[in-house]
N, CA, C and O atoms as a GROMACS GRO file, in nm:
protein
  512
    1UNK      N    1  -1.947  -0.417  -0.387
    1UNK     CA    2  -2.064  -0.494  -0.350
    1UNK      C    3  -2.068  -0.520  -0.199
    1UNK      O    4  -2.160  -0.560  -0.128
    2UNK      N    5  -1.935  -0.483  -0.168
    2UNK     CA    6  -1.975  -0.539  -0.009
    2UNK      C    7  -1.954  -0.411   0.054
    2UNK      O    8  -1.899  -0.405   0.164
    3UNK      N    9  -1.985  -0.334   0.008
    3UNK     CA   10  -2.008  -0.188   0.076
    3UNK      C   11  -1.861  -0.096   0.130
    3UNK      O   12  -1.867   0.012   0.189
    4UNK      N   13  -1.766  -0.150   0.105
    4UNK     CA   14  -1.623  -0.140   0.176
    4UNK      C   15  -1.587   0.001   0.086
    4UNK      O   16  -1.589  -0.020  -0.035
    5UNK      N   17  -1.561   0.108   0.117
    5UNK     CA   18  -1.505   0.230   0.050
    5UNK      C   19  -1.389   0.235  -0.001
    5UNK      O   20  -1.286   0.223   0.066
    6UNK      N   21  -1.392   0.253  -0.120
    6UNK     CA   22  -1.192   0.227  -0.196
    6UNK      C   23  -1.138   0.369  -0.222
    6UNK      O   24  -1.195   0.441  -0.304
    7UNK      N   25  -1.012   0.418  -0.142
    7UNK     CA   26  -0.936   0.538  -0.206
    7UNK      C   27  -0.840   0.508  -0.231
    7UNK      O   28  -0.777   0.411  -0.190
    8UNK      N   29  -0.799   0.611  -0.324
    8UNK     CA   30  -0.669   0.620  -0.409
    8UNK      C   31  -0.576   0.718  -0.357
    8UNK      O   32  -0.614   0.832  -0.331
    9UNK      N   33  -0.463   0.681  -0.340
    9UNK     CA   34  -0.421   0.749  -0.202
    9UNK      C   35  -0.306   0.815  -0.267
    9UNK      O   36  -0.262   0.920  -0.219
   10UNK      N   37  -0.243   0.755  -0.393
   10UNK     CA   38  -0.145   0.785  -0.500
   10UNK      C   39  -0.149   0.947  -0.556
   10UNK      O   40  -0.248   1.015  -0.586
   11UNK      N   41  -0.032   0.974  -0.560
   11UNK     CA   42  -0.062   1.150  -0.699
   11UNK      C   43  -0.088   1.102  -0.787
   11UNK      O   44  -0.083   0.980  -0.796
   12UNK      N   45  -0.133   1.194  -0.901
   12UNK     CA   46  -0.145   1.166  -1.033
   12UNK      C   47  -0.050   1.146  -1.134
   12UNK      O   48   0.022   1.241  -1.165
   13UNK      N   49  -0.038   1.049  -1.187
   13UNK     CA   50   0.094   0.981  -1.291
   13UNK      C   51   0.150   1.116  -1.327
   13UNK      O   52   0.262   1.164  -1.308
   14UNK      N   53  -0.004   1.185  -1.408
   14UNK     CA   54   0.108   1.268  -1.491
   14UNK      C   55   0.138   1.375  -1.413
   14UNK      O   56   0.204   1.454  -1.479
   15UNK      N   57   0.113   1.424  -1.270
   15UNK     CA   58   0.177   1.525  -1.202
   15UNK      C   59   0.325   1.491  -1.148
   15UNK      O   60   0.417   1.565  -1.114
   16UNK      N   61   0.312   1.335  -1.152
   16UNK     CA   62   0.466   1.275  -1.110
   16UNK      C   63   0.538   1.348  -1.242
   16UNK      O   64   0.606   1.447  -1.265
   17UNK      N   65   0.476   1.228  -1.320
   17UNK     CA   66   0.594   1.259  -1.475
   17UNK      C   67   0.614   1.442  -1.495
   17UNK      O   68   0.719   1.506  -1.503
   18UNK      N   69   0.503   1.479  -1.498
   18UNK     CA   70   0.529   1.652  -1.518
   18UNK      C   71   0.636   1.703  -1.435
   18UNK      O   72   0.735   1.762  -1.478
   19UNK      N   73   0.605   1.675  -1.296
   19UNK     CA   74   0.698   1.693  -1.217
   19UNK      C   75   0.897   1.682  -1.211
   19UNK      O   76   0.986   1.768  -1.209
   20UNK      N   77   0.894   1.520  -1.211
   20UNK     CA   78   0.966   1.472  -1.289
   20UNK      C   79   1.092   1.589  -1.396
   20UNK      O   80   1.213   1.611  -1.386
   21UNK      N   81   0.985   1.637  -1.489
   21UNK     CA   82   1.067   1.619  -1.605
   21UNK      C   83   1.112   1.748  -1.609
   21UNK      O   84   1.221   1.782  -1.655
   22UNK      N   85   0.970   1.871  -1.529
   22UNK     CA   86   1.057   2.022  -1.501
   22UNK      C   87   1.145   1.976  -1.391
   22UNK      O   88   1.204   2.078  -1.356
   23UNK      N   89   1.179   1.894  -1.332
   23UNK     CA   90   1.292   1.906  -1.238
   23UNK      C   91   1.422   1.898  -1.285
   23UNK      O   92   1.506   1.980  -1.246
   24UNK      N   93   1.459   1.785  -1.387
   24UNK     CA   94   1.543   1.704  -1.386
   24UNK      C   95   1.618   1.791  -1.510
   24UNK      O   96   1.557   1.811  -1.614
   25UNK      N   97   1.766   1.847  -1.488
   25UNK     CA   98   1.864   1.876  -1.573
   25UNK      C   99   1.859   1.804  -1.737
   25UNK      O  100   1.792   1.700  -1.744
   26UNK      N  101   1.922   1.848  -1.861
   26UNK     CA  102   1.868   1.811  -1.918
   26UNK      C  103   2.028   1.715  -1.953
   26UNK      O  104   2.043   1.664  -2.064
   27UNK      N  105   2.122   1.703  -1.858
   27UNK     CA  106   2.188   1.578  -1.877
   27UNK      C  107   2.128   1.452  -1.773
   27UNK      O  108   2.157   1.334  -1.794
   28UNK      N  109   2.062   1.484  -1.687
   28UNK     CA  110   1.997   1.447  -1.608
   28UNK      C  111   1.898   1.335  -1.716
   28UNK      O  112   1.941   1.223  -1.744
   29UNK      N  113   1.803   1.371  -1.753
   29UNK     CA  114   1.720   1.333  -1.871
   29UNK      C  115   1.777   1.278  -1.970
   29UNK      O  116   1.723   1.171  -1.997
   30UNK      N  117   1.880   1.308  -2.050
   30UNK     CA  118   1.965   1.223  -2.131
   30UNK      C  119   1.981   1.084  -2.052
   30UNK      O  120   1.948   0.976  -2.103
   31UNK      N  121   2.038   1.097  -1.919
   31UNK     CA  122   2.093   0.986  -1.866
   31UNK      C  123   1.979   0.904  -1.890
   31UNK      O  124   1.972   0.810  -1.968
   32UNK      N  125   1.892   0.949  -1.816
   32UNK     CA  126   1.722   0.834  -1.824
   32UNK      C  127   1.694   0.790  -1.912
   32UNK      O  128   1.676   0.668  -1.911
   33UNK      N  129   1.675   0.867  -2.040
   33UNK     CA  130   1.657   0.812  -2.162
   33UNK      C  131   1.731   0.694  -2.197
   33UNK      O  132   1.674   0.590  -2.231
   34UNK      N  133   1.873   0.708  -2.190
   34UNK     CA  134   1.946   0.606  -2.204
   34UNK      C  135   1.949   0.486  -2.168
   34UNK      O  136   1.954   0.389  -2.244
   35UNK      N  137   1.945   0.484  -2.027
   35UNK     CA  138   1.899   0.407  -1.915
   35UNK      C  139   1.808   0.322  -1.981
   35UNK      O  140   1.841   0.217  -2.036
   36UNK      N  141   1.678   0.373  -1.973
   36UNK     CA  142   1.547   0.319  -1.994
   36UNK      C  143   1.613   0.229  -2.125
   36UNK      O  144   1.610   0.107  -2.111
   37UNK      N  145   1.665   0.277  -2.236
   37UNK     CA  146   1.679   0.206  -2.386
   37UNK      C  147   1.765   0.094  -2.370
   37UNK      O  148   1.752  -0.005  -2.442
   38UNK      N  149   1.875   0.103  -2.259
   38UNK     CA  150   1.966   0.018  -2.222
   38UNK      C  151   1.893  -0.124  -2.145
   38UNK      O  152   1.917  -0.244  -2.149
   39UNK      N  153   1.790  -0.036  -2.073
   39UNK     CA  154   1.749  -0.154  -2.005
   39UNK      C  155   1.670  -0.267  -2.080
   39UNK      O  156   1.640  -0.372  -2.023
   40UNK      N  157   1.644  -0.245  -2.188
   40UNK     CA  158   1.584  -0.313  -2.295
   40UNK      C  159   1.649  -0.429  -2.287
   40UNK      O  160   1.579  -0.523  -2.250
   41UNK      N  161   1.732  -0.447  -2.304
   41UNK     CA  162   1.847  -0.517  -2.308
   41UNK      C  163   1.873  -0.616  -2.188
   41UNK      O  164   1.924  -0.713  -2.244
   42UNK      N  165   1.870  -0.630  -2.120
   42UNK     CA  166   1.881  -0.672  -1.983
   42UNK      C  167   1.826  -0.782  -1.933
   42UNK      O  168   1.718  -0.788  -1.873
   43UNK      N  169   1.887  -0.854  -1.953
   43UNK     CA  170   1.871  -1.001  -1.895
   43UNK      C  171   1.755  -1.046  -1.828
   43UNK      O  172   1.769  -1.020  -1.709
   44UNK      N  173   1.624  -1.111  -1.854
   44UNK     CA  174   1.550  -1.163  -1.725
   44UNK      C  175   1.600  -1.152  -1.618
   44UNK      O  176   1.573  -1.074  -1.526
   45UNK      N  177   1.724  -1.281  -1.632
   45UNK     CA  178   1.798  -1.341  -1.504
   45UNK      C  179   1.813  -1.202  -1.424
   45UNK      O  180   1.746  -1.166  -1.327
   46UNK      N  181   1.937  -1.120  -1.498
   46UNK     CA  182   1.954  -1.011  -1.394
   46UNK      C  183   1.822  -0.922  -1.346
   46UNK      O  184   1.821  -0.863  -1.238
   47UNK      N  185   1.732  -0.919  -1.420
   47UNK     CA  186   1.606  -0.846  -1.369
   47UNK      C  187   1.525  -0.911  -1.252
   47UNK      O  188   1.466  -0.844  -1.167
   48UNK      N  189   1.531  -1.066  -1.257
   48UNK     CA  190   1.524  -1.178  -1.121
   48UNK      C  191   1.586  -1.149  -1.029
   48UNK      O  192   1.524  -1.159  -0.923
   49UNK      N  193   1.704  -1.111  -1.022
   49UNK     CA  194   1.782  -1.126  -0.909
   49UNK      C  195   1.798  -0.960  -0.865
   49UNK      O  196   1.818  -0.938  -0.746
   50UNK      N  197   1.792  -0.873  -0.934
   50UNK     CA  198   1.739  -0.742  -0.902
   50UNK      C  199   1.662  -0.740  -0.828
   50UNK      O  200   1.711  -0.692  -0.726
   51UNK      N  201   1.521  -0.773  -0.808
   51UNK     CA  202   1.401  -0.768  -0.721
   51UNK      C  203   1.391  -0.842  -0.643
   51UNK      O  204   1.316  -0.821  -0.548
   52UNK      N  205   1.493  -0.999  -0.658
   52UNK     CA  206   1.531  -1.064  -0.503
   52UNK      C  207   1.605  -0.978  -0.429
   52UNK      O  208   1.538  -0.955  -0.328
   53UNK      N  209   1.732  -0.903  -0.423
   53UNK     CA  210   1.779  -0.807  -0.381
   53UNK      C  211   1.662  -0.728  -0.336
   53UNK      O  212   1.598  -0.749  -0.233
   54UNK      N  213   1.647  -0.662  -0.398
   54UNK     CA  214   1.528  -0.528  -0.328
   54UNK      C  215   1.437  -0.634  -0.232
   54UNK      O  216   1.469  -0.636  -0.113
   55UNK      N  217   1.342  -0.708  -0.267
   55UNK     CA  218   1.286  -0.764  -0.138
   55UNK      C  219   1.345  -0.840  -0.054
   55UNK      O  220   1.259  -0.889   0.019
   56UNK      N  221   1.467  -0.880  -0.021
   56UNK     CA  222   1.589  -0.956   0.079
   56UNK      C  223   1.625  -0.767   0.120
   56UNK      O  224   1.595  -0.761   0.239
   57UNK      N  225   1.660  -0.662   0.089
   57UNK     CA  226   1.712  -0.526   0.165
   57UNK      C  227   1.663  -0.442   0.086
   57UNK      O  228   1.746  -0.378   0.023
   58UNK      N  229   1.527  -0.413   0.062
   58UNK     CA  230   1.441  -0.258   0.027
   58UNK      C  231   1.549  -0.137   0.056
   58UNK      O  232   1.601  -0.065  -0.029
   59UNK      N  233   1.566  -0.134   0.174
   59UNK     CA  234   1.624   0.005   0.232
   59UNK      C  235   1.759   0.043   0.147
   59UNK      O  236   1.786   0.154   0.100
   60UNK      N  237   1.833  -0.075   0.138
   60UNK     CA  238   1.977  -0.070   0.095
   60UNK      C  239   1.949   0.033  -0.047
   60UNK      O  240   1.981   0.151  -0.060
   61UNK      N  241   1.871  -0.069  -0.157
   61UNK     CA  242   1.875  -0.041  -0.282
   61UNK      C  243   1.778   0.108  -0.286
   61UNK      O  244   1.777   0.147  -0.403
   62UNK      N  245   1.729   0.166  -0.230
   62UNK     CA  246   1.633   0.296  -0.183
   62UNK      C  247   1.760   0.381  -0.191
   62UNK      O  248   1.787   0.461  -0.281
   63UNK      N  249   1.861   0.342  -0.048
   63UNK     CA  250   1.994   0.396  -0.053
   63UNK      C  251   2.065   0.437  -0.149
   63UNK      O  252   2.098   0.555  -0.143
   64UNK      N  253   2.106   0.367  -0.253
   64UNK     CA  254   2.169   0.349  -0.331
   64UNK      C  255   2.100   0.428  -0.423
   64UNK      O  256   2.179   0.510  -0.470
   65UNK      N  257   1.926   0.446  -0.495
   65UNK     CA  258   1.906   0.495  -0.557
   65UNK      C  259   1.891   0.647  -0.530
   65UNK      O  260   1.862   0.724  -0.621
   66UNK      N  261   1.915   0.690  -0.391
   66UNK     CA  262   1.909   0.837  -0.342
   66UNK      C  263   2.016   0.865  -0.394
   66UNK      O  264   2.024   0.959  -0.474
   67UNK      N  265   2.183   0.745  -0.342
   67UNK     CA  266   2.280   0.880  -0.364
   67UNK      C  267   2.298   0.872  -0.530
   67UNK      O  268   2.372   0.955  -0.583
   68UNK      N  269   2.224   0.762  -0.621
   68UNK     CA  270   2.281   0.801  -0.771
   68UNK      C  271   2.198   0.870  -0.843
   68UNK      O  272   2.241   0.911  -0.951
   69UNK      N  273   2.048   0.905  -0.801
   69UNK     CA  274   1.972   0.971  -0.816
   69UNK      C  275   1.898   1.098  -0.718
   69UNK      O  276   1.791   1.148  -0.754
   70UNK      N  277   1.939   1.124  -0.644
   70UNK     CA  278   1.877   1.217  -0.514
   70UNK      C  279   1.755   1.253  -0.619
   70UNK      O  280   1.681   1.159  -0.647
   71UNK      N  281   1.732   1.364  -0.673
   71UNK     CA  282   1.592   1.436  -0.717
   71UNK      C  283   1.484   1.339  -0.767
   71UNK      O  284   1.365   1.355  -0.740
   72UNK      N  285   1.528   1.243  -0.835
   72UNK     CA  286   1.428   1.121  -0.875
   72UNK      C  287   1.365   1.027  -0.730
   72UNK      O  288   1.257   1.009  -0.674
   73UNK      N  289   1.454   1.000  -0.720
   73UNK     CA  290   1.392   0.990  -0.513
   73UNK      C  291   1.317   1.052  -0.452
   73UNK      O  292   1.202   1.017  -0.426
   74UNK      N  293   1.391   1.194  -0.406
   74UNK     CA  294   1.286   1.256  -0.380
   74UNK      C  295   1.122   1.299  -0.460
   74UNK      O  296   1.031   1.305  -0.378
   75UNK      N  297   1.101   1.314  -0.537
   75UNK     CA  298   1.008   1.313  -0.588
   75UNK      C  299   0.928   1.162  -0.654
   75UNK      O  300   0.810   1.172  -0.686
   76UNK      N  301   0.978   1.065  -0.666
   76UNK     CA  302   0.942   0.927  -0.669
   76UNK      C  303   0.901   0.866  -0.542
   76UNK      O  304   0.800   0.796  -0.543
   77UNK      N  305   0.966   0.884  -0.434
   77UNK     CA  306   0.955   0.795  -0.309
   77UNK      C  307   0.919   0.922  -0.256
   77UNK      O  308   0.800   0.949  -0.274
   78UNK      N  309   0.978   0.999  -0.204
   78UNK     CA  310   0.936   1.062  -0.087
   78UNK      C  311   0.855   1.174  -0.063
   78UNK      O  312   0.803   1.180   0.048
   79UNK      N  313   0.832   1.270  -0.149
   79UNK     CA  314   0.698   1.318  -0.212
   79UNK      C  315   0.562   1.246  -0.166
   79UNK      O  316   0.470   1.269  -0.087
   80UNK      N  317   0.600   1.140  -0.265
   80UNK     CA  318   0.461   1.046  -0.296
   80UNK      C  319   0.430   0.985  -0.126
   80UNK      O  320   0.330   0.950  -0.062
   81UNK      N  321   0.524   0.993  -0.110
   81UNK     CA  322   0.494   0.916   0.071
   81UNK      C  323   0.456   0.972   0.120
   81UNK      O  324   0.353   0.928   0.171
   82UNK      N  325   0.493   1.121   0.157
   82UNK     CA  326   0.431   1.277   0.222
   82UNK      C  327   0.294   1.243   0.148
   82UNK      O  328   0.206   1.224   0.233
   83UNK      N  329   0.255   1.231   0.036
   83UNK     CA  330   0.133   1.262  -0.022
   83UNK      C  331   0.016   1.164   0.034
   83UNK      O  332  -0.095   1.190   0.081
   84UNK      N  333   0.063   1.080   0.020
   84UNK     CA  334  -0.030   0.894   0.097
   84UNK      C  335  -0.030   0.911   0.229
   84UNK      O  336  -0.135   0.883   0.288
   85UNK      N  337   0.067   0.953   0.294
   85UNK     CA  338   0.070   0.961   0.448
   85UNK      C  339  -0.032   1.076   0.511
   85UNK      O  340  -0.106   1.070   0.609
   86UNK      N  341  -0.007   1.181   0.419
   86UNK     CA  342  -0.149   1.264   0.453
   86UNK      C  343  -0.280   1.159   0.409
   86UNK      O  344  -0.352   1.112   0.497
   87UNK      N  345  -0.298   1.131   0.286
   87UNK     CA  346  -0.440   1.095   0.262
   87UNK      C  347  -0.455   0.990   0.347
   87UNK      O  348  -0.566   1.005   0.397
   88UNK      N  349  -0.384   0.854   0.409
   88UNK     CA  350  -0.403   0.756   0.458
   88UNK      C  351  -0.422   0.826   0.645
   88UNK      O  352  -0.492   0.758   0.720
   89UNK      N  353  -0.372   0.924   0.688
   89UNK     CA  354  -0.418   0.949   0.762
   89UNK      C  355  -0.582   1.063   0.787
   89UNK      O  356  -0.637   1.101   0.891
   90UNK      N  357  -0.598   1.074   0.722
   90UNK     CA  358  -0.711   1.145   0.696
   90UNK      C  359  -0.812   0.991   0.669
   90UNK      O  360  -0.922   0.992   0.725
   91UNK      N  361  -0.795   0.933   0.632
   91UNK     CA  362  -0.847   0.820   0.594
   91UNK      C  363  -0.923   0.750   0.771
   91UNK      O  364  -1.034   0.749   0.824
   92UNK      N  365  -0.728   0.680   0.817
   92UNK     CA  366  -0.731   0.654   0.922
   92UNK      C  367  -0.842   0.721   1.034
   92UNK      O  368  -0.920   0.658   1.107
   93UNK      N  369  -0.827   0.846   1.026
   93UNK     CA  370  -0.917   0.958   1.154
   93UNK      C  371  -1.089   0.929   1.146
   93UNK      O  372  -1.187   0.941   1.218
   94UNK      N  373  -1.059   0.889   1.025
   94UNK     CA  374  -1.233   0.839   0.964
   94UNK      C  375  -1.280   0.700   1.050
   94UNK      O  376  -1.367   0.691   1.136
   95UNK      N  377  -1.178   0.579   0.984
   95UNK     CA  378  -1.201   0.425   0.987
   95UNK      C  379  -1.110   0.374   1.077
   95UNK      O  380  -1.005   0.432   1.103
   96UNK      N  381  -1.145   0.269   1.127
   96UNK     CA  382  -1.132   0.246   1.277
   96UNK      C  383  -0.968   0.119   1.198
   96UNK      O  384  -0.850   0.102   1.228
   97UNK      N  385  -1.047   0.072   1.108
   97UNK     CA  386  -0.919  -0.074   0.996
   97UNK      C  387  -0.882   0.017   0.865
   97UNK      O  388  -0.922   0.130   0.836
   98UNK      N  389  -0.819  -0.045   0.815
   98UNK     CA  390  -0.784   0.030   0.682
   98UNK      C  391  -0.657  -0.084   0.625
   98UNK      O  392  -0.559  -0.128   0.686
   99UNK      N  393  -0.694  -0.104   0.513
   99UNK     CA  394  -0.595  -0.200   0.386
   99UNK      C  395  -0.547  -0.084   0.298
   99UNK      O  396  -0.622  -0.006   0.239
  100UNK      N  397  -0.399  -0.083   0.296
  100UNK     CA  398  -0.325   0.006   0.229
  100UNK      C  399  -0.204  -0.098   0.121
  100UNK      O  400  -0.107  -0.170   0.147
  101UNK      N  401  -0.270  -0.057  -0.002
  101UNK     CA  402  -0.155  -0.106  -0.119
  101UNK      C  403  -0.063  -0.019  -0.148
  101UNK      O  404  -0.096   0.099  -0.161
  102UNK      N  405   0.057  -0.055  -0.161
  102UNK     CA  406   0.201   0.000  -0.189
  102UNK      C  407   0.266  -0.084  -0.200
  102UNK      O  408   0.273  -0.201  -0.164
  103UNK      N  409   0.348   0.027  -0.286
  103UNK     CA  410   0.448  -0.064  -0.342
  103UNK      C  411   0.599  -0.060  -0.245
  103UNK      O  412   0.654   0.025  -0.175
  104UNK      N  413   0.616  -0.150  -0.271
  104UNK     CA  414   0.705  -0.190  -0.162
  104UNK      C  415   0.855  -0.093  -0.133
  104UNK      O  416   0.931  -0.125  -0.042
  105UNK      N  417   0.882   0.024  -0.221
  105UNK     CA  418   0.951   0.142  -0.198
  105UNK      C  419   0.901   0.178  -0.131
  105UNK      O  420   0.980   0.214  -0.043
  106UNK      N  421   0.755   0.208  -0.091
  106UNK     CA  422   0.703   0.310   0.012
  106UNK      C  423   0.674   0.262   0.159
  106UNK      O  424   0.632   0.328   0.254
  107UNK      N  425   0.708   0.136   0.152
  107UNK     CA  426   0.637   0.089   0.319
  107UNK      C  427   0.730   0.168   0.420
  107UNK      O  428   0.677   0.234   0.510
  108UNK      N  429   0.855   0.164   0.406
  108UNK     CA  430   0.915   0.201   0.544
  108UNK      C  431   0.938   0.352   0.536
  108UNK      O  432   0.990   0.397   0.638
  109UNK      N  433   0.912   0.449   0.432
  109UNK     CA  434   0.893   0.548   0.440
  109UNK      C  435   0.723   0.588   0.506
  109UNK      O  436   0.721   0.653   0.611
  110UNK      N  437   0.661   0.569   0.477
  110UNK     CA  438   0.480   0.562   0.512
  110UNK      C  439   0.511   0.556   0.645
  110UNK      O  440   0.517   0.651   0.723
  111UNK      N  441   0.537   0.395   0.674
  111UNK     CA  442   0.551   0.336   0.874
  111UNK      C  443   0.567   0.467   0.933
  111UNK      O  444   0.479   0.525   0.997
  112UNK      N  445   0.716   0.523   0.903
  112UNK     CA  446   0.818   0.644   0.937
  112UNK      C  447   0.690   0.765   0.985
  112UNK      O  448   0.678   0.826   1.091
  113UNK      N  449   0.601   0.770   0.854
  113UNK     CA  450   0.524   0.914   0.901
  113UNK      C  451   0.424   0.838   0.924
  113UNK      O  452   0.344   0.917   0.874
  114UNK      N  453   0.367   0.764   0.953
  114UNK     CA  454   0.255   0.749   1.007
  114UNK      C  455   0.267   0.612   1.136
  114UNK      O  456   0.196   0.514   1.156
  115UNK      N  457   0.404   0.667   1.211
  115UNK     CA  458   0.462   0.578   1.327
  115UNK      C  459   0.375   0.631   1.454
  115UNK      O  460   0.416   0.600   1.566
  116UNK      N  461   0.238   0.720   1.441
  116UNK     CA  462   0.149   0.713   1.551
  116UNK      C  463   0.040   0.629   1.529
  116UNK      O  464  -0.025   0.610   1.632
  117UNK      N  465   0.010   0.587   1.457
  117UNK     CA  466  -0.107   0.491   1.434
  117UNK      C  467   0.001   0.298   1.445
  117UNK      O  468   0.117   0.256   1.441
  118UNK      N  469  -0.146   0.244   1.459
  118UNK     CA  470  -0.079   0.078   1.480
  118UNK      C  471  -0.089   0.039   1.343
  118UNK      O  472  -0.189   0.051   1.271
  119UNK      N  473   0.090  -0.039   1.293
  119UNK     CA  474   0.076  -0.052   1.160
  119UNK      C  475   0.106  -0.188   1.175
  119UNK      O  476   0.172  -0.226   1.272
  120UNK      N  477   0.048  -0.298   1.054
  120UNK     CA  478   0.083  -0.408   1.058
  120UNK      C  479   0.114  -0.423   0.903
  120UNK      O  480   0.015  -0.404   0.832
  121UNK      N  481   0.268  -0.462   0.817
  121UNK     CA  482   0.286  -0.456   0.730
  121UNK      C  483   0.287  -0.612   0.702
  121UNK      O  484   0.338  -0.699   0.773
  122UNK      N  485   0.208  -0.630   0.563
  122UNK     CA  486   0.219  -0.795   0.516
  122UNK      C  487   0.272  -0.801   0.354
  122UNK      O  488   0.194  -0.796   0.258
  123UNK      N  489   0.377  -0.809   0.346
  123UNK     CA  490   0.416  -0.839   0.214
  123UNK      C  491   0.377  -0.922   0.147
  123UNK      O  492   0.353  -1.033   0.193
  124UNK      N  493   0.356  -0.884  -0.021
  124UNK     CA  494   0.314  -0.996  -0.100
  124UNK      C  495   0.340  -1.076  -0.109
  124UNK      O  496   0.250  -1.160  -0.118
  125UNK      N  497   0.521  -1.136  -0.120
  125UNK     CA  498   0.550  -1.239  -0.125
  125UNK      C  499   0.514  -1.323   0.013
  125UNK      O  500   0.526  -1.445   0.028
  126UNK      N  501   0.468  -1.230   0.105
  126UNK     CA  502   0.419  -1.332   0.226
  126UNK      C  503   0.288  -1.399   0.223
  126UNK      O  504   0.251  -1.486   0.301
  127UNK      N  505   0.193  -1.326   0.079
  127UNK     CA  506   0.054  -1.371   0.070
  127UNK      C  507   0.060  -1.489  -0.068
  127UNK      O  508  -0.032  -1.568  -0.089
  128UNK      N  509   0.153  -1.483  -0.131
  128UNK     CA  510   0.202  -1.617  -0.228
  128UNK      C  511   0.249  -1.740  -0.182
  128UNK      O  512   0.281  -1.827  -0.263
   0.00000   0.00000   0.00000
């Protein structure tokens, strides 16, 4: 209504997941499966203090999920960042402002490739 143009700057779920799943070994995939069923299980509390961690050191736990996962990374985070960083600059070359949602894995990868334009990052918990 107020005339403001909205893009979607994301791949497509299921080209991730497709992606994803021809990549990944098929002990690779066992592991996930597991994972995922395990995590069922899993404490609020520790799921609280999980995501205080990640927003107190993003980078660390990014870290950590490269070296126990490298291929899920790359194609989760850094793919998808190559992918937004093109469209958000194509975007950018257009519009003079621009509001970019992400999730908070991708900010300091994005900044990284798109460190020629002026970026001002505002976290959610900074808008709560």
């Amino acid at each position: 209504s107020m005339g403001i143009p909205l893009y979607y700057i994301d791949m497509d779920s299921r080209e991730i997941i497709n992606k994803l799943w021809s990549n990944l070994s098929f002990r690779k995939k066992i592991s996930i499966l597991l994972s995922s069923f395990l995590s069922l299980f899993v404490s609020r509390k520790r799921i609280e203090r999980e995501i205080k961690n990640f927003e107190k050191d993003g980078e660390k736990t990014i870290k950590k999920f490269e070296k126990e996962m490298p291929e899920l990374k790359r194609i989760l985070i850094d793919e998808r960042n190559e992918y937004m960083a093109n469209k958000l600059r194509d975007i950018l070359n257009e519009n003079n402002k621009v509001v970019a949602i992400v999730g908070e894995g991708h900010i300091v990868g994005l900044k990284s490739l798109l460190n020629d334009f002026e970026i001002k990052i505002i976290h959610l918990s900074q808008l709560l």
